[in-house]
Short mmCIF file of C-alpha atoms in Angstrom, two decimals:
data_model
loop_
_atom_site.label_atom_id
_atom_site.label_comp_id
_atom_site.label_asym_id
_atom_site.label_seq_id
_atom_site.Cartn_x
_atom_site.Cartn_y
_atom_site.Cartn_z
CA MET A 16 85.08 87.69 95.92
CA PRO A 17 84.87 86.58 93.18
CA HIS A 18 86.42 83.16 93.76
CA LEU A 19 84.18 81.84 96.51
CA PRO A 20 80.43 82.27 96.90
CA VAL A 21 79.85 84.70 99.78
CA ASP A 22 76.61 84.87 101.76
CA VAL A 23 76.69 87.65 104.37
CA GLN A 24 73.52 86.33 106.04
CA ALA A 25 74.92 82.81 106.44
CA LEU A 26 78.21 84.23 107.69
CA GLY A 27 76.42 86.51 110.13
CA ALA A 28 78.80 89.26 109.04
CA ASP A 29 78.54 92.71 110.62
CA PHE A 30 80.50 94.22 107.75
CA LEU A 31 82.03 92.96 104.55
CA ALA A 32 84.14 94.86 102.04
CA PHE A 33 85.56 94.02 98.64
CA SER A 34 87.18 95.93 95.79
CA GLY A 35 85.72 96.49 92.35
CA HIS A 36 88.93 95.63 90.54
CA LYS A 37 88.97 92.16 92.12
CA VAL A 38 85.66 91.32 90.46
CA TYR A 39 86.70 92.57 87.02
CA GLY A 40 85.08 95.94 87.63
CA PRO A 41 86.70 99.40 87.55
CA MET A 42 89.33 100.60 89.99
CA GLY A 43 88.41 103.19 92.60
CA ILE A 44 85.14 101.62 93.66
CA GLY A 45 84.15 98.75 95.90
CA VAL A 46 81.42 97.43 98.10
CA LEU A 47 80.97 97.93 101.81
CA TYR A 48 78.17 95.85 103.27
CA GLY A 49 76.96 96.65 106.76
CA ARG A 50 74.20 95.05 108.80
CA GLU A 51 71.24 97.43 108.73
CA GLU A 52 70.74 97.63 112.50
CA LEU A 53 74.40 98.67 112.89
CA LEU A 54 74.33 101.20 110.08
CA LEU A 55 71.22 102.82 111.57
CA THR A 56 73.08 103.58 114.80
CA MET A 57 76.20 104.96 113.12
CA PRO A 58 76.79 108.66 112.47
CA PRO A 59 77.88 109.82 109.00
CA TYR A 60 81.63 109.62 108.49
CA GLN A 61 81.57 112.42 105.95
CA TYR A 62 79.35 115.44 105.34
CA GLY A 63 78.24 116.74 101.97
CA GLY A 64 75.51 116.81 99.40
CA ASP A 65 72.58 114.39 99.50
CA MET A 66 73.22 113.04 102.97
CA ILE A 67 71.05 115.42 104.97
CA GLU A 68 67.35 115.41 105.77
CA TYR A 69 66.54 118.65 107.64
CA VAL A 70 69.12 121.33 108.39
CA GLU A 71 68.37 123.83 111.16
CA GLU A 72 70.56 126.62 112.45
CA GLN A 73 71.81 124.54 115.41
CA SER A 74 70.98 121.00 114.39
CA SER A 75 70.37 118.68 111.50
CA THR A 76 69.07 115.24 110.76
CA PHE A 77 70.47 112.91 108.20
CA ALA A 78 69.07 111.03 105.24
CA ASP A 79 68.06 107.39 105.39
CA LEU A 80 70.35 104.57 104.39
CA PRO A 81 72.29 104.37 102.22
CA ASN A 82 72.41 108.12 101.45
CA LYS A 83 73.61 108.91 104.97
CA PHE A 84 76.95 107.39 104.00
CA GLU A 85 77.13 108.61 100.42
CA ALA A 86 77.94 112.29 100.74
CA GLY A 87 78.98 114.36 97.78
CA THR A 88 79.34 113.61 94.11
CA PRO A 89 79.07 109.89 93.55
CA ASN A 90 81.43 107.83 91.42
CA VAL A 91 78.64 107.07 88.97
CA GLU A 92 80.75 105.54 86.22
CA GLY A 93 82.46 103.31 88.78
CA ALA A 94 79.13 102.13 90.16
CA VAL A 95 77.73 101.41 86.69
CA GLY A 96 80.89 99.52 85.72
CA LEU A 97 80.89 97.54 88.95
CA ALA A 98 77.23 96.62 88.54
CA ALA A 99 77.90 95.40 84.98
CA ALA A 100 80.83 93.30 86.19
CA LEU A 101 78.74 91.73 88.96
CA ASP A 102 75.91 90.99 86.53
CA TYR A 103 78.43 89.31 84.23
CA LEU A 104 79.77 87.12 87.06
CA GLU A 105 76.28 86.28 88.22
CA GLY A 106 75.37 85.22 84.67
CA LEU A 107 78.34 82.85 84.49
CA GLY A 108 77.51 81.42 87.89
CA PRO A 109 79.95 81.61 90.82
CA LYS A 110 80.08 77.81 91.10
CA ASN A 111 81.07 77.43 87.44
CA ILE A 112 83.79 80.05 87.83
CA LEU A 113 85.20 78.34 90.91
CA ARG A 114 85.15 74.92 89.23
CA HIS A 115 87.04 76.26 86.22
CA GLU A 116 89.61 78.03 88.40
CA LEU A 117 90.20 74.99 90.61
CA GLU A 118 90.62 72.73 87.57
CA LEU A 119 93.38 75.02 86.36
CA THR A 120 94.88 75.16 89.85
CA ALA A 121 94.91 71.36 90.14
CA TYR A 122 96.53 71.06 86.73
CA ALA A 123 99.19 73.65 87.55
CA LEU A 124 99.88 72.02 90.94
CA ALA A 125 100.40 68.67 89.22
CA GLU A 126 102.74 70.15 86.63
CA LEU A 127 104.71 72.25 89.12
CA SER A 128 105.09 69.23 91.43
CA ARG A 129 107.01 67.43 88.69
CA ILE A 130 109.75 70.04 88.59
CA PRO A 131 112.39 69.08 91.18
CA TRP A 132 113.70 72.62 91.68
CA VAL A 133 110.27 74.19 92.24
CA THR A 134 108.88 74.37 95.79
CA ILE A 135 105.14 74.85 96.20
CA HIS A 136 104.13 76.73 99.33
CA GLY A 137 100.99 75.36 100.96
CA PRO A 138 98.84 72.31 100.25
CA ARG A 139 99.30 70.25 97.10
CA ASP A 140 95.59 69.90 96.47
CA THR A 141 92.71 72.30 95.96
CA VAL A 142 90.74 71.31 99.05
CA GLU A 143 92.25 73.96 101.28
CA ARG A 144 93.41 76.48 98.72
CA GLY A 145 91.81 78.94 96.38
CA PRO A 146 92.96 79.44 92.79
CA VAL A 147 96.41 80.81 93.69
CA ILE A 148 99.76 79.07 94.02
CA SER A 149 102.81 80.60 95.68
CA PHE A 150 106.05 78.94 94.69
CA ALA A 151 109.82 79.23 94.75
CA VAL A 152 112.28 78.44 91.97
CA GLU A 153 115.52 77.22 93.49
CA GLY A 154 118.39 79.66 92.98
CA CYS A 155 116.16 82.28 91.37
CA HIS A 156 114.85 85.30 93.24
CA PRO A 157 111.09 85.82 92.80
CA HIS A 158 111.61 89.22 91.20
CA ASP A 159 113.85 87.75 88.54
CA VAL A 160 111.29 84.98 88.07
CA ALA A 161 108.53 87.56 87.57
CA THR A 162 110.54 89.66 85.13
CA ILE A 163 111.44 86.67 82.99
CA LEU A 164 107.91 85.24 83.06
CA ASP A 165 106.62 88.68 82.13
CA CYS A 166 108.75 88.60 79.00
CA HIS A 167 107.03 85.32 78.11
CA GLY A 168 103.61 86.94 78.48
CA VAL A 169 102.94 85.42 81.89
CA ALA A 170 102.04 87.90 84.64
CA VAL A 171 102.70 86.68 88.18
CA ARG A 172 103.06 88.62 91.37
CA ALA A 173 106.38 88.54 93.19
CA GLY A 174 107.22 89.83 96.64
CA HIS A 175 105.95 89.56 100.19
CA HIS A 176 102.24 89.55 99.25
CA CYS A 177 101.59 91.71 102.34
CA ALA A 178 102.68 88.72 104.49
CA GLN A 179 106.20 89.38 105.77
CA PRO A 180 105.83 87.22 108.93
CA LEU A 181 104.78 84.28 106.76
CA MET A 182 107.84 84.80 104.53
CA HIS A 183 110.03 84.64 107.66
CA TYR A 184 108.30 81.45 108.68
CA LEU A 185 108.87 79.94 105.23
CA LYS A 186 112.48 81.18 105.35
CA ALA A 187 111.87 82.72 101.93
CA PRO A 188 113.02 86.23 100.93
CA ALA A 189 109.78 86.56 98.95
CA SER A 190 107.73 84.32 96.70
CA SER A 191 106.24 84.20 93.23
CA ARG A 192 102.50 83.73 92.99
CA VAL A 193 100.39 82.68 90.06
CA SER A 194 96.63 83.16 90.20
CA PHE A 195 93.94 81.78 87.95
CA ALA A 196 90.81 83.51 86.81
CA LEU A 197 87.81 82.67 84.69
CA TYR A 198 89.55 83.74 81.48
CA ASN A 199 92.63 81.49 81.87
CA THR A 200 93.05 78.23 79.97
CA PRO A 201 94.98 74.96 80.41
CA ALA A 202 97.16 75.98 77.44
CA GLU A 203 98.24 79.03 79.45
CA VAL A 204 99.29 76.75 82.30
CA ASP A 205 101.49 74.95 79.77
CA ILE A 206 103.06 78.29 78.80
CA LEU A 207 103.68 79.04 82.47
CA ILE A 208 105.45 75.72 83.00
CA ALA A 209 107.59 76.06 79.87
CA SER A 210 108.47 79.61 80.88
CA ILE A 211 109.56 78.50 84.36
CA TYR A 212 112.09 76.21 82.67
CA ASP A 213 113.26 79.25 80.74
CA VAL A 214 113.70 81.21 83.98
CA ARG A 215 116.33 78.71 85.10
CA LYS A 216 118.03 78.92 81.71
CA TRP A 217 118.23 82.71 81.80
CA LEU A 218 119.63 82.66 85.30
CA GLY A 219 122.41 80.31 84.31
CA TYR A 220 121.18 76.94 85.54
CA GLY A 221 120.81 75.08 82.26
CA SER A 222 117.50 73.23 82.54
CA MET B 29 112.06 94.22 76.79
CA ASP B 30 114.72 91.85 75.56
CA LEU B 31 115.89 89.63 78.41
CA SER B 32 119.31 89.26 76.85
CA THR B 33 120.06 92.91 77.57
CA LEU B 34 119.27 92.37 81.25
CA TYR B 35 120.35 88.88 82.26
CA THR B 36 123.80 89.08 80.74
CA GLU B 37 126.72 86.86 81.66
CA ILE B 38 128.35 89.72 83.56
CA ILE B 39 125.28 90.33 85.70
CA LEU B 40 124.90 86.63 86.54
CA GLN B 41 128.58 86.42 87.46
CA HIS B 42 128.36 89.40 89.78
CA SER B 43 125.15 88.20 91.39
CA ARG B 44 126.24 84.62 92.01
CA ASN B 45 130.01 84.54 92.39
CA SER B 46 131.03 87.94 93.57
CA GLN B 47 134.37 88.31 95.34
CA ASN B 48 132.84 91.35 96.99
CA ARG B 49 130.35 89.28 98.96
CA ARG B 50 132.12 89.03 102.31
CA GLN B 51 132.52 90.82 105.58
CA LEU B 52 135.07 93.55 106.03
CA PRO B 53 137.07 93.13 109.25
CA CYS B 54 138.44 96.70 109.21
CA ALA B 55 135.23 98.48 108.18
CA THR B 56 134.98 102.11 109.27
CA CYS B 57 131.34 102.44 108.27
CA LYS B 58 128.48 100.18 107.55
CA GLU B 59 125.01 100.78 106.15
CA ARG B 60 122.04 98.52 105.60
CA GLY B 61 119.83 99.07 102.58
CA HIS B 62 116.45 97.50 102.16
CA ASN B 63 113.63 97.44 99.61
CA PRO B 64 110.72 96.63 101.92
CA THR B 65 108.27 95.92 99.12
CA CYS B 66 110.37 93.21 97.52
CA GLY B 67 112.81 91.98 100.13
CA ASP B 68 116.18 93.04 98.72
CA ASP B 69 118.31 93.48 101.80
CA ILE B 70 122.00 94.35 101.67
CA THR B 71 124.62 95.60 104.08
CA ILE B 72 127.54 97.55 102.66
CA GLU B 73 130.75 97.85 104.65
CA LEU B 74 133.40 100.42 103.81
CA GLN B 75 136.92 101.01 104.95
CA VAL B 76 137.48 104.72 104.40
CA GLU B 77 140.89 106.23 105.20
CA ASP B 78 141.85 109.87 104.56
CA GLY B 79 138.79 110.34 102.38
CA ARG B 80 139.54 107.32 100.23
CA VAL B 81 137.59 104.05 99.97
CA VAL B 82 140.40 101.60 100.64
CA ASP B 83 138.13 98.59 100.58
CA ALA B 84 134.43 97.75 100.36
CA ALA B 85 132.31 94.62 100.59
CA PHE B 86 128.70 93.53 101.02
CA THR B 87 126.50 90.85 102.48
CA GLY B 88 122.79 90.22 102.06
CA GLN B 89 120.28 88.77 99.73
CA GLY B 90 118.01 89.79 96.92
CA CYS B 91 117.33 89.42 93.24
CA ALA B 92 120.05 89.03 90.63
CA ILE B 93 119.79 92.71 89.66
CA SER B 94 120.20 94.07 93.19
CA GLN B 95 123.05 91.71 94.03
CA ALA B 96 124.93 92.29 90.78
CA SER B 97 124.45 96.03 91.05
CA THR B 98 125.90 96.02 94.57
CA SER B 99 128.95 94.03 93.52
CA MET B 100 129.53 96.25 90.47
CA MET B 101 129.28 99.40 92.55
CA ILE B 102 131.84 98.07 95.00
CA ASP B 103 134.29 97.32 92.18
CA LEU B 104 133.76 100.85 90.97
CA VAL B 105 134.26 102.76 94.21
CA ARG B 106 137.16 100.74 95.61
CA GLY B 107 140.29 102.90 95.56
CA LYS B 108 138.38 106.09 94.74
CA THR B 109 138.09 109.15 96.97
CA THR B 110 134.63 109.57 98.41
CA ALA B 111 134.17 112.62 96.17
CA GLU B 112 135.05 110.62 93.06
CA ALA B 113 132.76 107.81 94.19
CA GLN B 114 129.94 110.29 94.73
CA GLN B 115 130.37 111.60 91.19
CA LEU B 116 130.20 108.10 89.72
CA ILE B 117 127.13 107.31 91.77
CA ASP B 118 125.40 110.46 90.53
CA MET B 119 126.28 109.42 87.00
CA PHE B 120 124.92 105.89 87.50
CA LEU B 121 121.66 107.20 88.95
CA ALA B 122 121.35 109.66 86.07
CA MET B 123 121.91 106.79 83.61
CA ILE B 124 119.08 104.82 85.21
CA ARG B 125 116.84 107.91 85.10
CA GLN B 126 117.80 108.33 81.43
CA GLU B 127 118.99 111.86 82.07
CA LEU B 128 122.42 111.57 80.48
CA GLY B 129 123.19 113.06 77.09
CA SER B 130 124.48 110.80 74.33
CA ASP B 131 127.90 112.46 74.58
CA VAL B 132 128.55 111.12 78.09
CA ASP B 133 131.12 108.33 78.21
CA LEU B 134 129.50 105.58 80.29
CA ASN B 135 132.62 103.42 80.24
CA VAL B 136 133.82 105.07 83.44
CA LEU B 137 131.03 103.13 85.18
CA GLY B 138 132.85 99.87 84.54
CA ASP B 139 130.70 96.72 84.60
CA ALA B 140 127.75 98.75 85.90
CA ILE B 141 127.17 99.91 82.33
CA ALA B 142 125.51 96.48 81.89
CA LEU B 143 122.62 97.76 84.02
CA GLN B 144 121.68 100.42 81.48
CA GLY B 145 118.74 98.31 80.28
CA VAL B 146 117.09 98.50 83.69
CA ALA B 147 116.05 102.05 82.78
CA GLN B 148 113.45 100.42 80.50
CA MET B 149 111.99 98.36 83.35
CA PRO B 150 110.33 100.62 85.93
CA ALA B 151 109.57 97.66 88.21
CA ARG B 152 113.26 96.82 88.54
CA VAL B 153 114.76 100.30 88.93
CA LYS B 154 114.62 100.09 92.72
CA CYS B 155 116.61 96.84 92.61
CA ALA B 156 119.36 98.47 90.57
CA VAL B 157 119.68 101.67 92.59
CA LEU B 158 119.51 100.21 96.12
CA ALA B 159 123.26 99.74 96.63
CA TRP B 160 124.11 103.16 95.20
CA HIS B 161 121.75 104.96 97.54
CA THR B 162 123.00 102.82 100.41
CA PHE B 163 126.59 103.83 99.68
CA GLN B 164 125.56 107.49 99.70
CA GLU B 165 123.99 107.01 103.13
CA ALA B 166 127.06 105.15 104.37
CA ILE B 167 129.51 107.91 103.55
CA LYS B 168 127.12 110.60 104.73
CA THR B 169 126.83 109.05 108.17
CA GLY B 170 130.15 107.27 108.55
CA ALA B 171 133.03 108.97 106.78
#
């Protein structure tokens, strides 16, 4: 989410979780899908308001799904914001979003491939990759790359990306990673490429 | 943030061509410092005799800021007593936290004064302070 269409039925998923902020919704909310037959057998993980049915002195029964798992004061504004974000994405069409993102990815891959001192981690095409590209700039640590790109208005992530074993395998201290979303444009890819040349200049490599 | 205040000639020199990047055959203490979230990883070796840092050196890898900062710190503490070094380290850390008054003479920090601008970049503070904290650990445990 939101880059690939996800169908929990087709996947046969028992559970599926995703974060609100990854689908352009608010932070602090997300979605946890669970197969109904599994959820019915599970006890509440938290007690509080609105999750009970009958309460006796020595026993109680719990509300039906989904209330059984939604104890206490709900994050209403988060839920409303998340629903609006999902409606927005649905209106644009997940396939259209993916096509746009992969066009940008293909363009950026082509441009990055032409720079001799840039190494692209992973495949050079968009068949087996989503709209993200991890890369290395020879002689420049990813954190310096990120700081300098930031000053050019380009936000990338730099670091281990929660994948330290992979970094060991790549023999990289860390990597820089650019990701594309529905609001990015080819002109912004051009700014990224020009800024990467500037990174080398700032770090004393000429161009 | 103006990049020219951060990626200065002096910082690039220290990060890429430091004389302090070597192993110390007569080291009396050694401490590894690591920023797990970003991968800066340095080892500082010290030769401390009679409470004085006779020599110091480092090995490791990381971003330009962390490597330059380590080299600058080593220049600064070499020849100082551990107490003097500690004072300078406190001063450097206070500079990065922007806790120093305008009357404080930062020139005693030597080349490390070039890292003043890092105070404006919260994401890079941990790169700049790594070596200084590592030195503190080294003399706490080793000297």
